[in-house]
Amino acid sequence: MTDFNYAHKNTQEGERATKTAPFNKPQIQEEVQALRLNAFKKEIPVSDDETLCFLQTLLSALNPQNILELGTAVGVSGAIMLKTCTLAHLTTVERDENFYNSATENFNKLNLSDRVTAILGDAGDEIEKLDENQFDFIFLDCAKVQYIKYLPRLKKLLKKGGVLLADDVLLFGYITGEEEVPKKRKMLVEHIKEYLFSVTCDEALYTIVLDIGNGLALSTKK
């Protein structure tokens, strides 16, 4: 694959240590796991075991029909969601062309293309083009600094009773004080805290912040 412009560290061992991580292992088909392991080697952002375990368990209970994902990367989390919800359709948005091309190739290899609408573009622009009250489930896993900016629109896209799951909201322990915040990350931490404050205080949502993986915020629209 081509080099990617915002790859980061290998997340195979988890992005943040939690006490429950050793017990939480996802059930991933061999062909999807092969793509995931390849992504780990290339230091491409891919969700860790605990996050995917929670995602699988939650989706198997919710069984959503229409899923929106912001932040496709190479399509691993999207593929896992579609493999879990065998009748669902996934709309997934990715701004990086190399990631987008790899994801569409991977969806095709896994025979999932007919259940995917893959969009190349900026998430902030693309969500404005989508119909309101369209999605049962939204997985927010794109640029963390933009979470708070996207929230008002995502609430409109979500059906009543729908679920918004935001990933990486504890940000390597910076949010909880487990780890000292690097100077260059201070503004990002403030934006994530603003998102958490907003979703937990929003009267249109029920929200819980979970100490799972790199941190998850689960919100249900009333």
PDB file of C-alpha atoms in Angstrom, residues 14-221:
ATOM      1  CA  GLY A  14      -3.753  -1.415  22.835  1.00  0.00           C
ATOM      2  CA  GLU A  15      -3.632   2.363  22.869  1.00  0.00           C
ATOM      3  CA  ARG A  16      -4.200   2.637  26.617  1.00  0.00           C
ATOM      4  CA  ALA A  17      -3.889   0.012  29.351  1.00  0.00           C
ATOM      5  CA  THR A  18      -7.112  -0.862  31.179  1.00  0.00           C
ATOM      6  CA  LYS A  19      -7.685  -3.512  33.845  1.00  0.00           C
ATOM      7  CA  THR A  20     -10.336  -5.229  31.738  1.00  0.00           C
ATOM      8  CA  ALA A  21      -8.383  -5.378  28.472  1.00  0.00           C
ATOM      9  CA  PRO A  22      -7.012  -8.928  29.030  1.00  0.00           C
ATOM     10  CA  PHE A  23     -10.570 -10.287  29.154  1.00  0.00           C
ATOM     11  CA  ASN A  24     -12.050  -8.399  26.215  1.00  0.00           C
ATOM     12  CA  LYS A  25     -11.196 -10.042  22.911  1.00  0.00           C
ATOM     13  CA  PRO A  26     -13.252  -9.588  19.733  1.00  0.00           C
ATOM     14  CA  GLN A  27     -14.335 -12.425  17.460  1.00  0.00           C
ATOM     15  CA  ILE A  28     -12.942 -11.404  14.083  1.00  0.00           C
ATOM     16  CA  GLN A  29     -13.058 -13.486  10.900  1.00  0.00           C
ATOM     17  CA  GLU A  30      -9.671 -14.613   9.633  1.00  0.00           C
ATOM     18  CA  GLU A  31      -9.759 -12.544   6.446  1.00  0.00           C
ATOM     19  CA  VAL A  32     -10.595  -9.346   8.353  1.00  0.00           C
ATOM     20  CA  GLN A  33      -7.972 -10.042  11.000  1.00  0.00           C
ATOM     21  CA  ALA A  34      -5.359 -10.424   8.251  1.00  0.00           C
ATOM     22  CA  LEU A  35      -6.148  -6.892   7.055  1.00  0.00           C
ATOM     23  CA  ARG A  36      -5.992  -5.650  10.624  1.00  0.00           C
ATOM     24  CA  LEU A  37      -2.606  -7.220  11.307  1.00  0.00           C
ATOM     25  CA  ASN A  38      -1.263  -5.685   8.114  1.00  0.00           C
ATOM     26  CA  ALA A  39      -2.526  -2.300   9.280  1.00  0.00           C
ATOM     27  CA  PHE A  40      -0.793  -2.733  12.637  1.00  0.00           C
ATOM     28  CA  LYS A  41       2.497  -3.391  10.861  1.00  0.00           C
ATOM     29  CA  LYS A  42       2.143  -0.197   8.854  1.00  0.00           C
ATOM     30  CA  GLU A  43       1.169   1.807  11.973  1.00  0.00           C
ATOM     31  CA  ILE A  44      -2.196   2.662  10.468  1.00  0.00           C
ATOM     32  CA  PRO A  45      -4.820   3.762  13.030  1.00  0.00           C
ATOM     33  CA  VAL A  46      -6.878   0.646  13.803  1.00  0.00           C
ATOM     34  CA  SER A  47      -9.062   0.076  16.873  1.00  0.00           C
ATOM     35  CA  ASP A  48      -7.612  -2.167  19.559  1.00  0.00           C
ATOM     36  CA  ASP A  49      -9.099  -5.463  20.767  1.00  0.00           C
ATOM     37  CA  GLU A  50     -11.073  -4.054  23.681  1.00  0.00           C
ATOM     38  CA  THR A  51     -12.720  -1.332  21.615  1.00  0.00           C
ATOM     39  CA  LEU A  52     -13.694  -3.787  18.876  1.00  0.00           C
ATOM     40  CA  CYS A  53     -14.974  -6.281  21.442  1.00  0.00           C
ATOM     41  CA  PHE A  54     -17.289  -3.637  22.862  1.00  0.00           C
ATOM     42  CA  LEU A  55     -18.328  -2.504  19.388  1.00  0.00           C
ATOM     43  CA  GLN A  56     -19.216  -6.056  18.343  1.00  0.00           C
ATOM     44  CA  THR A  57     -21.152  -6.752  21.524  1.00  0.00           C
ATOM     45  CA  LEU A  58     -23.073  -3.485  21.328  1.00  0.00           C
ATOM     46  CA  LEU A  59     -23.941  -3.860  17.650  1.00  0.00           C
ATOM     47  CA  SER A  60     -25.066  -7.457  18.062  1.00  0.00           C
ATOM     48  CA  ALA A  61     -27.583  -6.198  20.626  1.00  0.00           C
ATOM     49  CA  LEU A  62     -28.692  -3.102  18.701  1.00  0.00           C
ATOM     50  CA  ASN A  63     -28.724  -4.682  15.227  1.00  0.00           C
ATOM     51  CA  PRO A  64     -28.813  -1.317  13.409  1.00  0.00           C
ATOM     52  CA  GLN A  65     -29.881  -1.153   9.775  1.00  0.00           C
ATOM     53  CA  ASN A  66     -28.099   2.062   8.806  1.00  0.00           C
ATOM     54  CA  ILE A  67     -24.641   2.839  10.165  1.00  0.00           C
ATOM     55  CA  LEU A  68     -22.557   5.990   9.687  1.00  0.00           C
ATOM     56  CA  GLU A  69     -18.811   5.888  10.296  1.00  0.00           C
ATOM     57  CA  LEU A  70     -16.621   8.977  10.292  1.00  0.00           C
ATOM     58  CA  GLY A  71     -13.028   7.882   9.774  1.00  0.00           C
ATOM     59  CA  THR A  72     -12.827   4.841   7.512  1.00  0.00           C
ATOM     60  CA  ALA A  73      -9.047   4.323   7.620  1.00  0.00           C
ATOM     61  CA  VAL A  74      -8.520   1.081   5.661  1.00  0.00           C
ATOM     62  CA  GLY A  75     -11.989  -0.296   6.371  1.00  0.00           C
ATOM     63  CA  VAL A  76     -11.284  -2.708   9.221  1.00  0.00           C
ATOM     64  CA  SER A  77     -13.804  -1.347  11.730  1.00  0.00           C
ATOM     65  CA  GLY A  78     -16.367  -0.901   8.948  1.00  0.00           C
ATOM     66  CA  ALA A  79     -15.919  -4.507   7.862  1.00  0.00           C
ATOM     67  CA  ILE A  80     -16.292  -5.743  11.429  1.00  0.00           C
ATOM     68  CA  MET A  81     -19.517  -3.752  11.853  1.00  0.00           C
ATOM     69  CA  LEU A  82     -20.937  -5.202   8.629  1.00  0.00           C
ATOM     70  CA  LYS A  83     -19.883  -8.729   9.568  1.00  0.00           C
ATOM     71  CA  THR A  84     -21.617  -8.276  12.922  1.00  0.00           C
ATOM     72  CA  CYS A  85     -24.783  -6.730  11.472  1.00  0.00           C
ATOM     73  CA  THR A  86     -25.336  -8.849   8.379  1.00  0.00           C
ATOM     74  CA  LEU A  87     -28.287  -6.816   7.054  1.00  0.00           C
ATOM     75  CA  ALA A  88     -26.892  -3.364   7.751  1.00  0.00           C
ATOM     76  CA  HIS A  89     -25.738  -0.734   5.273  1.00  0.00           C
ATOM     77  CA  LEU A  90     -22.634   1.310   6.085  1.00  0.00           C
ATOM     78  CA  THR A  91     -21.986   4.884   5.004  1.00  0.00           C
ATOM     79  CA  THR A  92     -18.357   5.687   5.765  1.00  0.00           C
ATOM     80  CA  VAL A  93     -16.436   8.929   5.240  1.00  0.00           C
ATOM     81  CA  GLU A  94     -12.659   9.258   4.844  1.00  0.00           C
ATOM     82  CA  ARG A  95     -10.652  12.369   3.970  1.00  0.00           C
ATOM     83  CA  ASP A  96      -7.363  10.653   3.050  1.00  0.00           C
ATOM     84  CA  GLU A  97      -7.382   9.386  -0.522  1.00  0.00           C
ATOM     85  CA  ASN A  98      -4.903   6.578   0.130  1.00  0.00           C
ATOM     86  CA  PHE A  99      -6.938   5.290   3.041  1.00  0.00           C
ATOM     87  CA  TYR A 100     -10.115   5.601   0.986  1.00  0.00           C
ATOM     88  CA  ASN A 101      -8.647   3.632  -1.918  1.00  0.00           C
ATOM     89  CA  SER A 102      -7.370   0.893   0.397  1.00  0.00           C
ATOM     90  CA  ALA A 103     -10.709   0.684   2.191  1.00  0.00           C
ATOM     91  CA  THR A 104     -12.743   0.345  -0.993  1.00  0.00           C
ATOM     92  CA  GLU A 105     -10.328  -2.345  -2.187  1.00  0.00           C
ATOM     93  CA  ASN A 106     -10.695  -4.180   1.120  1.00  0.00           C
ATOM     94  CA  PHE A 107     -14.492  -3.973   1.101  1.00  0.00           C
ATOM     95  CA  ASN A 108     -14.428  -5.467  -2.389  1.00  0.00           C
ATOM     96  CA  LYS A 109     -12.106  -8.298  -1.302  1.00  0.00           C
ATOM     97  CA  LEU A 110     -14.454  -9.114   1.563  1.00  0.00           C
ATOM     98  CA  ASN A 111     -17.541  -9.044  -0.717  1.00  0.00           C
ATOM     99  CA  LEU A 112     -19.033  -6.181   1.265  1.00  0.00           C
ATOM    100  CA  SER A 113     -19.066  -3.460  -1.405  1.00  0.00           C
ATOM    101  CA  ASP A 114     -22.785  -3.807  -2.097  1.00  0.00           C
ATOM    102  CA  ARG A 115     -23.502  -2.814   1.505  1.00  0.00           C
ATOM    103  CA  VAL A 116     -21.109   0.134   1.638  1.00  0.00           C
ATOM    104  CA  THR A 117     -21.375   3.741   0.544  1.00  0.00           C
ATOM    105  CA  ALA A 118     -17.778   4.949   0.806  1.00  0.00           C
ATOM    106  CA  ILE A 119     -17.297   8.714   0.588  1.00  0.00           C
ATOM    107  CA  LEU A 120     -14.009  10.507  -0.038  1.00  0.00           C
ATOM    108  CA  GLY A 121     -14.138  13.917   1.557  1.00  0.00           C
ATOM    109  CA  ASP A 122     -14.008  16.023   4.689  1.00  0.00           C
ATOM    110  CA  ALA A 123     -16.420  14.684   7.311  1.00  0.00           C
ATOM    111  CA  GLY A 124     -17.638  18.164   8.221  1.00  0.00           C
ATOM    112  CA  ASP A 125     -18.663  18.835   4.632  1.00  0.00           C
ATOM    113  CA  GLU A 126     -20.057  15.400   3.890  1.00  0.00           C
ATOM    114  CA  ILE A 127     -22.344  15.085   6.917  1.00  0.00           C
ATOM    115  CA  GLU A 128     -24.152  18.225   5.774  1.00  0.00           C
ATOM    116  CA  LYS A 129     -25.207  16.341   2.623  1.00  0.00           C
ATOM    117  CA  LEU A 130     -26.766  13.391   4.456  1.00  0.00           C
ATOM    118  CA  ASP A 131     -30.450  13.092   5.327  1.00  0.00           C
ATOM    119  CA  GLU A 132     -31.563  13.805   8.874  1.00  0.00           C
ATOM    120  CA  ASN A 133     -32.972  11.004  11.049  1.00  0.00           C
ATOM    121  CA  GLN A 134     -31.274   8.484   8.769  1.00  0.00           C
ATOM    122  CA  PHE A 135     -28.932   6.482  11.000  1.00  0.00           C
ATOM    123  CA  ASP A 136     -29.490   3.990  13.821  1.00  0.00           C
ATOM    124  CA  PHE A 137     -25.819   4.004  14.791  1.00  0.00           C
ATOM    125  CA  ILE A 138     -22.926   6.434  14.317  1.00  0.00           C
ATOM    126  CA  PHE A 139     -19.297   5.528  14.994  1.00  0.00           C
ATOM    127  CA  LEU A 140     -17.259   8.702  15.431  1.00  0.00           C
ATOM    128  CA  ASP A 141     -13.574   7.938  14.930  1.00  0.00           C
ATOM    129  CA  CYS A 142     -12.108  10.768  12.860  1.00  0.00           C
ATOM    130  CA  ALA A 143     -10.155  13.910  13.816  1.00  0.00           C
ATOM    131  CA  LYS A 144     -10.738  14.227  17.576  1.00  0.00           C
ATOM    132  CA  VAL A 145     -10.460  17.996  17.547  1.00  0.00           C
ATOM    133  CA  GLN A 146     -13.586  18.115  15.358  1.00  0.00           C
ATOM    134  CA  TYR A 147     -15.862  15.984  17.568  1.00  0.00           C
ATOM    135  CA  ILE A 148     -17.442  18.979  19.268  1.00  0.00           C
ATOM    136  CA  LYS A 149     -17.917  20.766  15.945  1.00  0.00           C
ATOM    137  CA  TYR A 150     -19.708  17.786  14.380  1.00  0.00           C
ATOM    138  CA  LEU A 151     -21.954  17.005  17.345  1.00  0.00           C
ATOM    139  CA  PRO A 152     -24.957  19.245  16.476  1.00  0.00           C
ATOM    140  CA  ARG A 153     -25.195  17.786  12.973  1.00  0.00           C
ATOM    141  CA  LEU A 154     -24.699  14.195  14.144  1.00  0.00           C
ATOM    142  CA  LYS A 155     -27.602  14.576  16.550  1.00  0.00           C
ATOM    143  CA  LYS A 156     -29.808  15.526  13.610  1.00  0.00           C
ATOM    144  CA  LEU A 157     -28.615  12.573  11.524  1.00  0.00           C
ATOM    145  CA  LEU A 158     -29.379  10.144  14.341  1.00  0.00           C
ATOM    146  CA  LYS A 159     -32.822   8.580  14.640  1.00  0.00           C
ATOM    147  CA  LYS A 160     -34.710   8.692  17.932  1.00  0.00           C
ATOM    148  CA  GLY A 161     -33.272   5.896  20.040  1.00  0.00           C
ATOM    149  CA  GLY A 162     -30.161   5.800  17.867  1.00  0.00           C
ATOM    150  CA  VAL A 163     -26.674   5.499  19.321  1.00  0.00           C
ATOM    151  CA  LEU A 164     -23.620   7.706  18.829  1.00  0.00           C
ATOM    152  CA  LEU A 165     -20.335   6.064  19.868  1.00  0.00           C
ATOM    153  CA  ALA A 166     -17.281   8.333  20.001  1.00  0.00           C
ATOM    154  CA  ASP A 167     -13.873   6.654  20.160  1.00  0.00           C
ATOM    155  CA  ASP A 168     -10.606   7.786  21.796  1.00  0.00           C
ATOM    156  CA  VAL A 169     -12.258  10.199  24.226  1.00  0.00           C
ATOM    157  CA  LEU A 170      -9.793   9.490  27.060  1.00  0.00           C
ATOM    158  CA  LEU A 171      -6.888  10.124  24.696  1.00  0.00           C
ATOM    159  CA  PHE A 172      -4.088   7.899  26.048  1.00  0.00           C
ATOM    160  CA  GLY A 173      -5.016   8.917  29.602  1.00  0.00           C
ATOM    161  CA  TYR A 174      -4.519  12.644  29.027  1.00  0.00           C
ATOM    162  CA  ILE A 175      -8.165  13.365  29.819  1.00  0.00           C
ATOM    163  CA  THR A 176      -8.199  11.448  33.113  1.00  0.00           C
ATOM    164  CA  GLY A 177      -4.820  12.655  34.335  1.00  0.00           C
ATOM    165  CA  GLU A 178      -3.221   9.211  34.016  1.00  0.00           C
ATOM    166  CA  GLU A 179      -0.620  10.679  31.694  1.00  0.00           C
ATOM    167  CA  GLU A 180       0.877  14.159  31.549  1.00  0.00           C
ATOM    168  CA  VAL A 181      -0.455  16.124  28.606  1.00  0.00           C
ATOM    169  CA  PRO A 182       2.241  17.045  26.056  1.00  0.00           C
ATOM    170  CA  LYS A 183       2.294  20.744  25.314  1.00  0.00           C
ATOM    171  CA  LYS A 184       1.311  20.172  21.682  1.00  0.00           C
ATOM    172  CA  ARG A 185      -1.762  18.167  22.789  1.00  0.00           C
ATOM    173  CA  LYS A 186      -3.201  20.661  25.283  1.00  0.00           C
ATOM    174  CA  MET A 187      -5.628  22.243  22.814  1.00  0.00           C
ATOM    175  CA  LEU A 188      -6.796  18.818  21.619  1.00  0.00           C
ATOM    176  CA  VAL A 189      -7.425  17.767  25.219  1.00  0.00           C
ATOM    177  CA  GLU A 190      -9.547  20.871  25.757  1.00  0.00           C
ATOM    178  CA  HIS A 191     -11.639  20.077  22.669  1.00  0.00           C
ATOM    179  CA  ILE A 192     -12.210  16.493  23.817  1.00  0.00           C
ATOM    180  CA  LYS A 193     -13.206  17.700  27.290  1.00  0.00           C
ATOM    181  CA  GLU A 194     -15.627  20.121  25.670  1.00  0.00           C
ATOM    182  CA  TYR A 195     -17.174  17.247  23.715  1.00  0.00           C
ATOM    183  CA  LEU A 196     -17.521  15.122  26.850  1.00  0.00           C
ATOM    184  CA  PHE A 197     -19.075  17.972  28.787  1.00  0.00           C
ATOM    185  CA  SER A 198     -21.520  18.639  25.948  1.00  0.00           C
ATOM    186  CA  VAL A 199     -22.748  15.067  25.479  1.00  0.00           C
ATOM    187  CA  THR A 200     -23.027  14.339  29.188  1.00  0.00           C
ATOM    188  CA  CYS A 201     -25.014  17.540  29.828  1.00  0.00           C
ATOM    189  CA  ASP A 202     -27.156  17.461  26.681  1.00  0.00           C
ATOM    190  CA  GLU A 203     -30.821  16.984  27.609  1.00  0.00           C
ATOM    191  CA  ALA A 204     -31.491  15.360  24.231  1.00  0.00           C
ATOM    192  CA  LEU A 205     -29.052  12.535  24.984  1.00  0.00           C
ATOM    193  CA  TYR A 206     -28.369   9.840  27.533  1.00  0.00           C
ATOM    194  CA  THR A 207     -24.587   9.463  27.740  1.00  0.00           C
ATOM    195  CA  ILE A 208     -22.039   7.353  29.561  1.00  0.00           C
ATOM    196  CA  VAL A 209     -18.255   7.621  29.275  1.00  0.00           C
ATOM    197  CA  LEU A 210     -16.611   4.209  29.367  1.00  0.00           C
ATOM    198  CA  ASP A 211     -13.128   3.195  30.501  1.00  0.00           C
ATOM    199  CA  ILE A 212     -12.734   0.856  27.540  1.00  0.00           C
ATOM    200  CA  GLY A 213      -9.817   0.896  25.126  1.00  0.00           C
ATOM    201  CA  ASN A 214      -8.742   4.473  24.559  1.00  0.00           C
ATOM    202  CA  GLY A 215     -12.041   5.692  26.002  1.00  0.00           C
ATOM    203  CA  LEU A 216     -15.566   5.588  24.569  1.00  0.00           C
ATOM    204  CA  ALA A 217     -18.514   7.949  24.948  1.00  0.00           C
ATOM    205  CA  LEU A 218     -21.833   6.231  24.275  1.00  0.00           C
ATOM    206  CA  SER A 219     -24.820   8.520  23.692  1.00  0.00           C
ATOM    207  CA  THR A 220     -28.419   7.556  22.962  1.00  0.00           C
ATOM    208  CA  LYS A 221     -30.805  10.067  21.405  1.00  0.00           C
TER     209      LYS A 221
END
